Amino acid sequence: MNTRYCRNRKIQILLILMFLLISACTAIGPSTVARDRFDYVNAVSDSWKRQMLLNVVKLRYYDTPVFLEVASIINQYSLEGEVNLGASWLDADGAGGLIGGTGRYADRPTITYAPLTGEKFARNLMTPIPVRAVLHLVQAGYPVEYVFRIIVQSINGVENRFGGQLMQRDADPDFAELLTLMGQIQRSGGLGMRARDADDEKTVVMFFRGAKEAAIEREIESVGRILGIDPDAESFDIVYGSIPSSDREIAIETRSILQILAEMGSRIDISQKDIDEGRTYRSTIDTTDSTGFHELIRIHSAAARPKDAYVAVSYRGQWYWIDDRKVASKRTFAFVMLLFSLTETGDDQRAPIVTVPTN
């Protein structure tokens, strides 16, 4: 094998190595999409659940709820490489070559948080949920008895239960019957809503459609009796409030997100020691549910960290959690988080933005 062939062969090998090294340092962007997209989704979702549960617990202990929104997520990757290639031939009997490489990798995540304060806090947490939004949920197929138990405080003066200390009260005897009847009418296709223009505003109208089954007709009559509405009316205007102005209106008083969270806080298994020491209040109403329905949510507490939790937080040396095996509690918690999203209105309310430069 001659010297010229060896020299050319070594140059070819060095060029191949240099090409492989440079190729490995390019196009890292596409490979990060799948990892970043799902990792950040899971991280934001889990932190949101824990923040919500923590604020429920804090309200039970008279602590100030604080919400931090993830305003933006920016992650920047940088991968740089440098190759030095050299070759020299000493004499006719041999040749030498030199190749060198350097590389640098950087991952720079930047996460921006925006606290919920001032007007935004009042609008999202303290303003009652619009009646139209409640009825749209029912129109979308959510069970009316489920939606009303969580969001509605009263219908034509018929009161729901409330567990917050300042307004603790059991539900009126007619409340459970009313929701049961409305649920049966809804499932039979006899409950409907529509929007109409009135005084340059959109008004939601509820109507009960007659059915062939005599049982449904009797249920519609029973709803009219409980609400005190005109039995001959075909439709009823829905207004916000506790008392209607006529027998052709249905007045619905909705809760704010803060009231819903306070109600959830009344369903925490609080230690007797904290109650006796005055750290929190004692619930004077039935903590299971006086409406006769299944329990909406149960939040457990213990000193040890739970092993099978849907969501868990630590507060004041105790752990609070929702059992991952309790479907009803998980469903209610997820539904309240959905309601929280529905209250975020306005041009300045945007979902978190993930920006990942890959230069």
Coordinates of C-alpha atoms in Angstrom, one line a residue:
M1 CA 0.0 0.0 0.0
N2 CA 1.6 3.3 -1.1
T3 CA 2.0 6.4 0.9
R4 CA -0.3 8.4 -1.4
Y5 CA -3.2 6.0 -0.8
C6 CA -2.7 6.0 2.9
R7 CA -2.7 9.8 3.0
N8 CA -5.9 10.0 1.0
R9 CA -7.6 7.3 3.1
K10 CA -6.8 9.2 6.3
I11 CA -8.1 12.4 4.9
Q12 CA -11.4 10.7 4.0
I13 CA -11.8 9.3 7.5
L14 CA -11.1 12.6 9.1
L15 CA -13.7 14.3 6.8
I16 CA -16.3 11.7 7.7
L17 CA -15.8 12.1 11.4
M18 CA -16.0 15.9 11.0
F19 CA -19.3 15.6 9.1
L20 CA -20.8 13.3 11.7
L21 CA -19.9 15.6 14.5
I22 CA -21.4 18.7 12.8
S23 CA -24.5 16.8 11.8
A24 CA -25.1 15.7 15.4
C25 CA -25.1 19.4 16.5
T26 CA -27.9 20.5 14.2
A27 CA -31.7 20.4 14.2
I28 CA -32.3 19.8 17.9
G29 CA -35.6 21.8 17.8
P30 CA -38.0 19.1 16.5
S31 CA -36.9 16.5 19.0
T32 CA -37.8 18.8 21.9
V33 CA -41.4 19.5 20.9
A34 CA -42.9 16.2 22.1
R35 CA -41.0 16.3 25.4
D36 CA -41.6 20.0 26.2
R37 CA -45.2 20.1 25.2
F38 CA -46.4 17.2 27.4
D39 CA -44.0 17.8 30.2
Y40 CA -45.1 21.4 30.6
V41 CA -48.8 20.5 30.3
N42 CA -48.4 18.0 33.1
A43 CA -46.4 20.4 35.3
V44 CA -48.9 23.3 34.8
S45 CA -51.9 21.0 35.4
D46 CA -50.5 19.4 38.5
S47 CA -49.5 22.7 40.0
W48 CA -52.9 24.3 39.2
K49 CA -54.7 21.4 41.0
R50 CA -52.4 21.7 44.1
Q51 CA -52.9 25.5 44.2
M52 CA -56.7 25.1 44.0
L53 CA -56.7 22.6 46.8
L54 CA -54.3 24.6 49.0
N55 CA -56.6 27.7 48.7
V56 CA -59.6 25.6 49.7
V57 CA -57.8 24.5 52.8
K58 CA -56.6 28.0 53.5
L59 CA -60.1 29.4 53.4
R60 CA -61.2 26.9 56.0
Y61 CA -58.4 28.2 58.3
Y62 CA -59.2 31.9 57.6
D63 CA -56.1 32.3 55.6
T64 CA -55.9 34.6 52.5
P65 CA -56.2 32.7 49.2
V66 CA -53.5 33.5 46.7
F67 CA -53.6 32.6 43.1
L68 CA -50.6 32.8 40.8
E69 CA -51.2 32.4 37.1
V70 CA -48.6 31.0 34.8
A71 CA -48.4 33.9 32.3
S72 CA -45.7 32.6 30.0
I73 CA -43.2 29.8 29.7
I74 CA -40.1 30.4 27.7
N75 CA -37.5 27.8 27.2
Q76 CA -34.3 28.3 25.2
Y77 CA -32.0 25.5 24.1
S78 CA -28.5 26.1 22.8
L79 CA -26.2 23.5 21.4
E80 CA -22.9 24.6 19.9
G81 CA -20.1 22.6 18.4
E82 CA -16.6 23.4 17.0
V83 CA -14.4 21.1 15.0
N84 CA -10.7 21.5 14.3
L85 CA -9.3 19.3 11.6
G86 CA -5.7 19.1 10.6
A87 CA -3.4 16.7 8.8
S88 CA 0.4 16.7 8.1
W89 CA 2.7 14.2 6.5
L90 CA 6.1 13.7 8.0
D91 CA 7.8 11.9 5.2
A92 CA 7.3 9.2 2.6
D93 CA 7.0 6.5 5.3
G94 CA 4.1 7.9 7.3
A95 CA 1.6 10.7 7.9
G96 CA -0.1 12.1 11.0
G97 CA -3.5 13.7 11.4
L98 CA -5.2 15.8 14.1
I99 CA -8.9 16.2 14.8
G100 CA -10.5 18.0 17.8
G101 CA -14.0 19.0 18.8
T102 CA -15.7 21.1 21.5
G103 CA -19.4 21.3 22.4
R104 CA -21.7 23.2 24.8
Y105 CA -25.3 22.6 25.8
A106 CA -27.6 25.0 27.6
D107 CA -31.2 24.8 28.8
R108 CA -32.6 28.1 30.0
P109 CA -36.3 27.9 31.1
T110 CA -37.9 31.2 32.2
I111 CA -41.4 31.0 33.7
T112 CA -43.5 34.2 34.4
Y113 CA -46.1 34.3 37.2
A114 CA -48.9 36.8 37.4
P115 CA -50.7 37.1 40.8
L116 CA -54.5 37.5 40.8
T117 CA -55.1 40.8 42.5
G118 CA -57.2 43.9 42.4
E119 CA -60.0 44.2 39.9
K120 CA -59.0 40.8 38.3
F121 CA -59.3 39.1 41.7
A122 CA -62.7 40.6 42.3
R123 CA -63.9 39.8 38.9
N124 CA -62.7 36.2 38.9
L125 CA -63.3 35.2 42.5
M126 CA -65.9 37.4 44.1
T127 CA -68.3 38.1 41.3
P128 CA -71.2 35.6 41.1
I129 CA -71.0 33.3 38.1
P130 CA -73.3 34.6 35.4
V131 CA -76.7 32.9 35.2
R132 CA -76.3 32.6 31.4
A133 CA -73.1 30.5 32.0
V134 CA -74.9 28.2 34.4
L135 CA -77.7 27.6 31.9
H136 CA -75.3 27.1 29.0
L137 CA -73.7 24.3 31.0
V138 CA -77.1 22.7 31.4
Q139 CA -77.9 23.2 27.7
A140 CA -74.6 21.5 26.9
G141 CA -75.7 18.4 28.7
Y142 CA -74.5 18.7 32.2
P143 CA -77.1 17.3 34.7
V144 CA -79.1 20.2 36.0
E145 CA -79.1 18.8 39.6
Y146 CA -75.3 18.5 39.6
V147 CA -74.7 22.0 38.2
F148 CA -77.3 23.7 40.5
R149 CA -76.0 22.0 43.6
I150 CA -72.5 23.4 43.0
I151 CA -73.2 26.9 41.6
V152 CA -76.7 27.9 42.6
Q153 CA -77.5 29.3 46.1
S154 CA -81.3 29.7 45.6
I155 CA -84.0 29.4 43.0
N156 CA -87.1 31.6 43.6
G157 CA -86.2 31.7 47.2
V158 CA -85.7 28.0 47.6
E159 CA -82.3 27.8 49.3
N160 CA -79.4 25.4 48.8
R161 CA -77.1 24.3 51.6
F162 CA -74.0 26.3 52.4
G163 CA -71.1 25.3 54.6
G164 CA -69.1 28.5 54.9
Q165 CA -69.0 29.7 58.5
L166 CA -70.6 33.2 57.9
M167 CA -73.7 31.7 56.1
Q168 CA -73.9 28.1 57.4
R169 CA -77.3 26.6 56.7
D170 CA -79.0 23.4 55.6
A171 CA -80.9 23.2 52.3
D172 CA -84.6 23.9 52.3
P173 CA -86.7 20.7 52.3
D174 CA -88.0 21.5 48.8
F175 CA -84.5 22.0 47.3
A176 CA -83.6 18.4 46.8
E177 CA -87.1 17.6 45.5
L178 CA -86.9 20.5 43.1
L179 CA -83.5 19.4 41.6
T180 CA -84.7 15.8 41.4
L181 CA -87.7 16.8 39.5
M182 CA -85.8 19.1 37.1
G183 CA -83.3 16.3 36.5
Q184 CA -86.0 13.9 35.5
I185 CA -87.6 16.5 33.2
Q186 CA -84.2 17.2 31.6
R187 CA -83.5 13.6 31.0
S188 CA -86.9 13.1 29.4
G189 CA -86.2 16.0 27.0
G190 CA -88.8 18.3 28.6
L191 CA -86.4 21.0 29.8
G192 CA -85.1 23.6 27.3
M193 CA -83.5 27.1 27.1
R194 CA -83.3 29.7 24.4
A195 CA -82.1 33.3 24.1
R196 CA -84.2 36.2 23.0
D197 CA -83.6 39.9 22.6
A198 CA -85.3 42.1 25.2
D199 CA -84.5 45.8 25.6
D200 CA -81.3 45.5 23.5
E201 CA -80.1 42.7 25.8
K202 CA -80.0 38.9 25.4
T203 CA -82.4 37.3 27.8
V204 CA -82.3 33.6 28.6
V205 CA -85.7 31.9 28.6
M206 CA -86.4 28.5 30.3
F207 CA -89.3 26.4 29.1
F208 CA -90.8 23.1 30.0
R209 CA -91.9 21.0 27.0
G210 CA -94.9 18.8 27.6
A211 CA -94.4 15.0 27.1
K212 CA -96.7 12.2 26.4
E213 CA -95.9 10.5 29.7
A214 CA -98.3 11.5 32.4
A215 CA -95.5 11.2 35.0
I216 CA -93.4 14.0 33.3
E217 CA -96.5 16.2 33.2
R218 CA -96.9 15.7 37.0
E219 CA -93.2 16.5 37.5
I220 CA -93.6 19.8 35.6
E221 CA -96.6 20.7 37.7
S222 CA -94.7 19.9 40.9
V223 CA -91.8 22.2 39.8
G224 CA -94.3 24.9 39.1
R225 CA -95.8 24.5 42.6
I226 CA -92.4 24.6 44.4
L227 CA -91.2 27.7 42.4
G228 CA -94.6 29.4 42.6
I229 CA -94.7 30.1 38.8
D230 CA -97.7 30.5 36.5
P231 CA -98.9 27.0 35.6
D232 CA -100.3 28.3 32.3
A233 CA -97.1 30.1 31.1
E234 CA -95.2 28.4 28.3
S235 CA -91.8 30.0 29.1
F236 CA -90.1 31.9 31.9
D237 CA -87.5 34.7 31.9
I238 CA -84.4 33.8 33.9
V239 CA -83.0 36.6 36.0
Y240 CA -80.3 37.0 38.6
G241 CA -81.6 37.4 42.2
S242 CA -83.3 35.6 45.1
I243 CA -86.9 36.6 44.5
P244 CA -88.7 37.0 41.1
S245 CA -90.7 40.0 40.3
S246 CA -93.6 38.0 38.8
D247 CA -94.9 34.5 38.4
R248 CA -93.5 34.4 34.9
E249 CA -89.9 34.8 36.1
I250 CA -87.4 32.3 37.6
A251 CA -84.9 34.1 39.8
I252 CA -81.6 32.3 40.3
E253 CA -79.0 33.5 42.8
T254 CA -75.6 32.1 41.8
R255 CA -72.4 31.7 43.9
S256 CA -69.0 33.2 43.3
I257 CA -65.9 31.1 42.9
L258 CA -64.9 32.2 46.4
Q259 CA -68.2 30.9 47.8
I260 CA -67.9 27.6 46.0
L261 CA -64.4 27.2 47.4
A262 CA -65.7 28.0 50.9
E263 CA -68.4 25.4 50.5
M264 CA -65.8 22.9 49.4
G265 CA -63.7 23.8 52.5
S266 CA -66.6 22.8 54.8
R267 CA -66.2 19.3 53.5
I268 CA -62.7 18.8 54.8
D269 CA -62.1 16.2 57.5
I270 CA -60.7 18.7 60.0
S271 CA -59.0 17.4 63.1
Q272 CA -60.9 17.9 66.4
K273 CA -57.8 19.4 68.0
D274 CA -57.8 22.3 65.5
I275 CA -61.4 22.9 66.2
D276 CA -61.0 22.8 70.0
E277 CA -58.0 25.2 69.8
G278 CA -60.0 27.7 67.7
R279 CA -57.8 27.4 64.6
T280 CA -60.9 26.8 62.4
Y281 CA -64.7 26.6 62.7
R282 CA -66.9 23.6 63.5
S283 CA -69.4 22.8 60.8
T284 CA -72.9 22.9 62.2
I285 CA -74.6 21.3 59.3
D286 CA -74.6 17.8 58.0
T287 CA -71.2 17.3 56.3
T288 CA -72.4 14.3 54.3
D289 CA -75.3 16.1 52.5
S290 CA -78.7 17.1 53.7
T291 CA -80.1 17.3 50.2
G292 CA -80.3 13.5 49.9
F293 CA -77.9 13.3 46.9
H294 CA -74.5 11.6 47.0
E295 CA -71.7 13.6 48.5
L296 CA -70.1 16.0 46.1
I297 CA -66.6 16.0 47.5
R298 CA -64.6 14.8 50.4
I299 CA -61.2 16.2 51.3
H300 CA -59.2 14.0 53.8
S301 CA -56.5 15.1 56.2
A302 CA -53.8 13.3 58.1
A303 CA -50.2 13.8 59.4
A304 CA -48.7 11.4 57.0
R305 CA -48.4 12.0 53.3
P306 CA -51.1 10.0 51.4
K307 CA -50.0 7.2 49.0
D308 CA -52.9 7.2 46.6
A309 CA -54.0 10.8 46.0
Y310 CA -55.6 12.5 43.1
V311 CA -54.1 15.8 44.4
A312 CA -52.4 16.5 47.8
V313 CA -51.0 19.5 49.6
S314 CA -49.2 20.1 52.9
Y315 CA -50.4 22.9 55.1
R316 CA -49.7 23.6 58.8
G317 CA -47.9 20.3 59.2
Q318 CA -50.9 18.3 57.9
W319 CA -51.6 16.7 54.6
Y320 CA -54.8 17.3 52.8
W321 CA -55.9 15.3 49.7
I322 CA -58.6 13.9 47.5
D323 CA -58.6 10.1 47.2
D324 CA -57.8 9.0 43.7
R325 CA -60.4 6.2 44.1
K326 CA -63.3 8.6 44.8
V327 CA -64.8 9.4 41.4
A328 CA -67.4 11.8 42.7
S329 CA -64.8 14.0 44.5
K330 CA -62.5 14.0 41.5
R331 CA -65.3 15.0 39.2
T332 CA -66.4 17.8 41.4
F333 CA -62.9 19.2 41.9
A334 CA -62.3 19.1 38.1
F335 CA -65.6 20.8 37.5
V336 CA -64.8 23.6 39.9
M337 CA -61.5 24.2 38.1
L338 CA -63.5 24.4 34.8
L339 CA -65.7 27.0 36.4
F340 CA -62.6 29.0 37.5
S341 CA -61.5 29.0 33.8
L342 CA -65.0 30.2 32.7
T343 CA -64.7 33.3 35.0
E344 CA -61.4 34.4 33.3
T345 CA -62.8 36.9 30.7
G346 CA -61.4 39.9 29.1
D347 CA -58.7 40.7 26.6
D348 CA -55.9 40.4 29.2
Q349 CA -56.9 36.8 30.0
R350 CA -54.8 34.5 27.9
A351 CA -53.7 30.9 28.3
P352 CA -50.0 30.3 29.2
I353 CA -47.7 30.7 26.2
V354 CA -44.9 28.3 25.7
T355 CA -42.0 29.7 23.6
V356 CA -39.1 27.4 22.8
P357 CA -36.3 29.0 20.7
T358 CA -33.9 26.3 19.5
N359 CA -31.1 28.3 18.0

